[in-house]
mmCIF file of C-alpha atoms and ligand atoms in Angstrom:
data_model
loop_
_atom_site.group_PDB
_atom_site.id
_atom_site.type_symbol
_atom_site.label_atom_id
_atom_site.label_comp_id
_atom_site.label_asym_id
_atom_site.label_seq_id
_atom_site.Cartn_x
_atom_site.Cartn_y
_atom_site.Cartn_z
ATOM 1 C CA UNK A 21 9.880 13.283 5.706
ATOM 2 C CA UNK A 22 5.998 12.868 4.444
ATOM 3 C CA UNK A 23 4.868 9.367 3.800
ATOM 4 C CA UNK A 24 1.271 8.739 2.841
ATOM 5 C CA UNK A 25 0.065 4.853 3.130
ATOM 6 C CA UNK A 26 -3.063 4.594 0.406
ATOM 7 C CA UNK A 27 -4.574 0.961 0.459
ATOM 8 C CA UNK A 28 -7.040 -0.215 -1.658
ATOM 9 C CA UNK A 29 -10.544 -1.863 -1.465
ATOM 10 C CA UNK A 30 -11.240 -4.638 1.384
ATOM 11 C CA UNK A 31 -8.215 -3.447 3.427
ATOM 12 C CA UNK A 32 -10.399 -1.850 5.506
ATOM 13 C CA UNK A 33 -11.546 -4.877 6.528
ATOM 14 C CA UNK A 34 -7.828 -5.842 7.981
ATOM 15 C CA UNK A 35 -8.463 -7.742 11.429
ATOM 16 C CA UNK A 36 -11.591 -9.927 10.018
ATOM 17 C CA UNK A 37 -10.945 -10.356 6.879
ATOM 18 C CA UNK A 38 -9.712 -13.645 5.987
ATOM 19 C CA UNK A 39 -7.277 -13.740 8.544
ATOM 20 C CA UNK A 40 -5.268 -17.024 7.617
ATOM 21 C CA UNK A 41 -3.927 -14.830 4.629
ATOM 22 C CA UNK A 42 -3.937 -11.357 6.337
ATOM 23 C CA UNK A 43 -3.849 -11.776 9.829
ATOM 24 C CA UNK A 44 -5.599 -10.602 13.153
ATOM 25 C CA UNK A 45 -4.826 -7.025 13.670
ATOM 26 C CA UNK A 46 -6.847 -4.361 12.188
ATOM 27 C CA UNK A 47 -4.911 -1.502 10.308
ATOM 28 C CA UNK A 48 -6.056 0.953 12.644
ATOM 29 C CA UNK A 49 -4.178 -0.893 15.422
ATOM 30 C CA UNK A 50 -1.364 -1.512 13.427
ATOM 31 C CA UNK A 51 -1.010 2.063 12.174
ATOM 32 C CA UNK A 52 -0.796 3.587 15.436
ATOM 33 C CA UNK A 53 1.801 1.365 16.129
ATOM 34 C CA UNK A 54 3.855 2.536 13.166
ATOM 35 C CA UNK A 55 3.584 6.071 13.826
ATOM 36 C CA UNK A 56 5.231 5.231 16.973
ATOM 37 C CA UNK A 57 7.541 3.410 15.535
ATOM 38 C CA UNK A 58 8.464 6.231 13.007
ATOM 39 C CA UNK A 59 7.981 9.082 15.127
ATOM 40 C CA UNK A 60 10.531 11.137 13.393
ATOM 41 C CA UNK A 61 8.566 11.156 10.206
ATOM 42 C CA UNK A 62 4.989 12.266 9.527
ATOM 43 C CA UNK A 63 3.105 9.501 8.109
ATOM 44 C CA UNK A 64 -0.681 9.487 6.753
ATOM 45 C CA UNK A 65 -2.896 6.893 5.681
ATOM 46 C CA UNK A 66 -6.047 6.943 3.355
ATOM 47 C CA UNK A 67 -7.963 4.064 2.020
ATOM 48 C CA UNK A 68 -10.723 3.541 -0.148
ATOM 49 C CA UNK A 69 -12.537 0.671 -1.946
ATOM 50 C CA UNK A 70 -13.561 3.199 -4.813
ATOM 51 C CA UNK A 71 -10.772 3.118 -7.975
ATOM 52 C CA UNK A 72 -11.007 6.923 -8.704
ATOM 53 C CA UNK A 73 -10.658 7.993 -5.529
ATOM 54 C CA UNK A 74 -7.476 5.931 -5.234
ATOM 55 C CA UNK A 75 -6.254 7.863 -8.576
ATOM 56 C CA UNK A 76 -7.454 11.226 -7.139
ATOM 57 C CA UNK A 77 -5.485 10.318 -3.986
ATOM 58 C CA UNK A 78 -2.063 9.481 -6.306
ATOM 59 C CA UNK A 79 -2.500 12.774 -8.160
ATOM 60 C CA UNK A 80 -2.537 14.637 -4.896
ATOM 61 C CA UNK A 81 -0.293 12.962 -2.984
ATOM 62 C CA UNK A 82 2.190 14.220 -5.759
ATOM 63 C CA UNK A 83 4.835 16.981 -4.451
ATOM 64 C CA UNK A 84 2.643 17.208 -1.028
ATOM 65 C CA UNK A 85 4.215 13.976 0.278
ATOM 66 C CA UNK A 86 8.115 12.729 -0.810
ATOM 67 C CA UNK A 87 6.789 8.787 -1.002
ATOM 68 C CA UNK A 88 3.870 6.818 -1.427
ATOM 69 C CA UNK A 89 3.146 3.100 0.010
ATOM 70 C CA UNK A 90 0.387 1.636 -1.561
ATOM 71 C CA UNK A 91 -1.155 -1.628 -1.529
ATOM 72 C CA UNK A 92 -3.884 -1.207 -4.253
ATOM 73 C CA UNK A 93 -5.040 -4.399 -2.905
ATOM 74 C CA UNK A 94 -7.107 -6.423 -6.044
ATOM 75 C CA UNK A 95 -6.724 -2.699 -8.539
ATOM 76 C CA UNK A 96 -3.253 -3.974 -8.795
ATOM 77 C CA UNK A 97 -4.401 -6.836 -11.090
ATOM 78 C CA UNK A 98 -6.994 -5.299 -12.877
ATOM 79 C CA UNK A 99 -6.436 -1.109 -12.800
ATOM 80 C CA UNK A 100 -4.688 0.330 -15.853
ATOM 81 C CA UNK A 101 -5.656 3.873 -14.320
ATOM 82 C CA UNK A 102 -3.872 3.592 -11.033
ATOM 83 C CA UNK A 103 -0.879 2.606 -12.688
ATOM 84 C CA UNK A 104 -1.249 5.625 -15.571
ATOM 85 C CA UNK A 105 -1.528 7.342 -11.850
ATOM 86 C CA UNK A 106 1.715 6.151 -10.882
ATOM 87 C CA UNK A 107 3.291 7.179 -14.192
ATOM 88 C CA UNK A 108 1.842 10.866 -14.240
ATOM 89 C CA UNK A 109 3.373 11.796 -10.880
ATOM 90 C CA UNK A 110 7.237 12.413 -9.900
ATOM 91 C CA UNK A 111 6.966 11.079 -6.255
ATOM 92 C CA UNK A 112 8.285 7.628 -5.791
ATOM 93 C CA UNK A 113 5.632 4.794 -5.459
ATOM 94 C CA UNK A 114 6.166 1.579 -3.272
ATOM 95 C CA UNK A 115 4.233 -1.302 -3.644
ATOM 96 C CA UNK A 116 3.305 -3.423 -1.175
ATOM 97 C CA UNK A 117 1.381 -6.292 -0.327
ATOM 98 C CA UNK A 118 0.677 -8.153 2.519
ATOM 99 C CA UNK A 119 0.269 -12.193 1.641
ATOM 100 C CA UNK A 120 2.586 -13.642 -0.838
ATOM 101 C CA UNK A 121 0.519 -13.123 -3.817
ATOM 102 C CA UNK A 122 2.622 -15.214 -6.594
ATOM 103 C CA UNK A 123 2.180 -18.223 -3.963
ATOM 104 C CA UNK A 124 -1.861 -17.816 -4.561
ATOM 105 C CA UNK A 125 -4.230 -17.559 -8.072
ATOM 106 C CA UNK A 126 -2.691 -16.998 -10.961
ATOM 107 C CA UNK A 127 -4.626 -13.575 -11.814
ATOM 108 C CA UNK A 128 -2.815 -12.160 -8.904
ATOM 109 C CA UNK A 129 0.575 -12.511 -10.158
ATOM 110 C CA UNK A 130 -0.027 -9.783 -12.492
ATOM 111 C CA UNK A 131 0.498 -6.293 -11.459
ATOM 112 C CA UNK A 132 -0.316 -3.092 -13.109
ATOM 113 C CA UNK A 133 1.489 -1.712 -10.696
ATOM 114 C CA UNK A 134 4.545 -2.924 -10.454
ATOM 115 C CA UNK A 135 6.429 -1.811 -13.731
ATOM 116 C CA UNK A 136 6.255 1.926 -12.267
ATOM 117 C CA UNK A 137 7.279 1.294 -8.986
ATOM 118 C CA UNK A 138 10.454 1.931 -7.438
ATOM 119 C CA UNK A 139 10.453 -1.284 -5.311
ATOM 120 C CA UNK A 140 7.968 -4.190 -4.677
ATOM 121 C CA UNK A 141 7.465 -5.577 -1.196
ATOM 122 C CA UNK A 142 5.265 -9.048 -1.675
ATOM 123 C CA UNK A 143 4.524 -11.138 1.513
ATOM 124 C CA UNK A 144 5.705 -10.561 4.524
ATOM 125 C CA UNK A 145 2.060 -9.343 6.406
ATOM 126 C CA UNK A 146 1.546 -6.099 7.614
ATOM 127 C CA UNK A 147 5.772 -6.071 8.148
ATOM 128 C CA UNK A 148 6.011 -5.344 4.460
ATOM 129 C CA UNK A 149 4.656 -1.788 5.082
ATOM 130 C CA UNK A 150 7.664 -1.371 7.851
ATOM 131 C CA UNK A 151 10.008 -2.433 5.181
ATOM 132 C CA UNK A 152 8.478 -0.132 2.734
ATOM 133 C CA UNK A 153 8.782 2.417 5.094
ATOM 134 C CA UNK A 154 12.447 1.711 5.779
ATOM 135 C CA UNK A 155 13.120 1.919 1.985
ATOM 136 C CA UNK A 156 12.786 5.674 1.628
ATOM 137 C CA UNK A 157 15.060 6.062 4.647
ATOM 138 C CA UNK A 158 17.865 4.305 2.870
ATOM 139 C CA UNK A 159 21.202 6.569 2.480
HETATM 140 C C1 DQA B 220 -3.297 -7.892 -1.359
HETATM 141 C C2 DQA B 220 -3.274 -9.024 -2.393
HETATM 142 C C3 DQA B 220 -4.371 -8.838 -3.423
HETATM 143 O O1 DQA B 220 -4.322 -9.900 -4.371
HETATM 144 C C4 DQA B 220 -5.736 -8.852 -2.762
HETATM 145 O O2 DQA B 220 -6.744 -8.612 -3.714
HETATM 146 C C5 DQA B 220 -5.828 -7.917 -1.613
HETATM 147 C C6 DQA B 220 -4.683 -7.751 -0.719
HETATM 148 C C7 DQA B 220 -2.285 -8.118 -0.229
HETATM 149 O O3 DQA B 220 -1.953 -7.151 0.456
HETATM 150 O O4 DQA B 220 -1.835 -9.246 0.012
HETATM 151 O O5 DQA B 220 -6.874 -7.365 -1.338
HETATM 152 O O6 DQA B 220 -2.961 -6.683 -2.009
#
């Protein structure tokens, strides 16, 4: 099985950035650990702080991988065009984020992405991406 992890702008900065709400361990560190983890499957990761190259990323992750995992990070509030993304494509989408985000500002408990996901996986730090993982191997 193909899974492709795309995260959105500022996750790059995982490790350093604000790490009462997202932790000490940078994604590089913690990827590594998934792929062991999942060794049986082939996973990728991409990330970008640029919108459209998120969207290009969704079109072509479409037939080439069988799931997506992607934390557009803030796009989710604000990006009509990642979720049109979402819609246009047949592979199944899993959202994810790391911190709780209907326990912090208001404009993050709206999500552009959610109403074309197949699942939502809110707050349990970089663990959610396990579980989101975990949901495609279901049955
Ligand atoms: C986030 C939550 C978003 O509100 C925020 O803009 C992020 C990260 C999360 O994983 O908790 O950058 O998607």
């Amino acid at each position: 099985m193909k899974l492709i992890i795309i995260n959105g702008p500022n996750l790059n900065l995982l490790g350093t950035r604000e790490p009462d709400t997202y932790g000490n361990q940078s994604f590089e560190d913690y990827f590594s650990k998934l792929q062991f983890q999942f060794r049986d499957l082939e996973l990728s990761h991409f990330q970008s702080n640029i919108e459209g190259e998120l969207i290009d990323k969704i079109q072509n992750a479409d037939k080439e991988f069988d799931g997506i995992i992607l934390n557009a990070a803030a796009y989710t509030h604000t990006s009509i065009g990642i979720g049109d993304a979402i819609k246009a494509i047949s592979t199944p989408v899993v959202e994810v984020h790391i911190s709780n985000t209907f326990s912090r500002e208001k404009f993050r408990h709206k999500s552009f992405i959610s109403p074309q996901a197949e699942g939502v996986i809110i707050g349990f730090g970089l663990q959610s991406y396990d579980l989101a993982i975990s949901s495609f191997l279901k049955g």
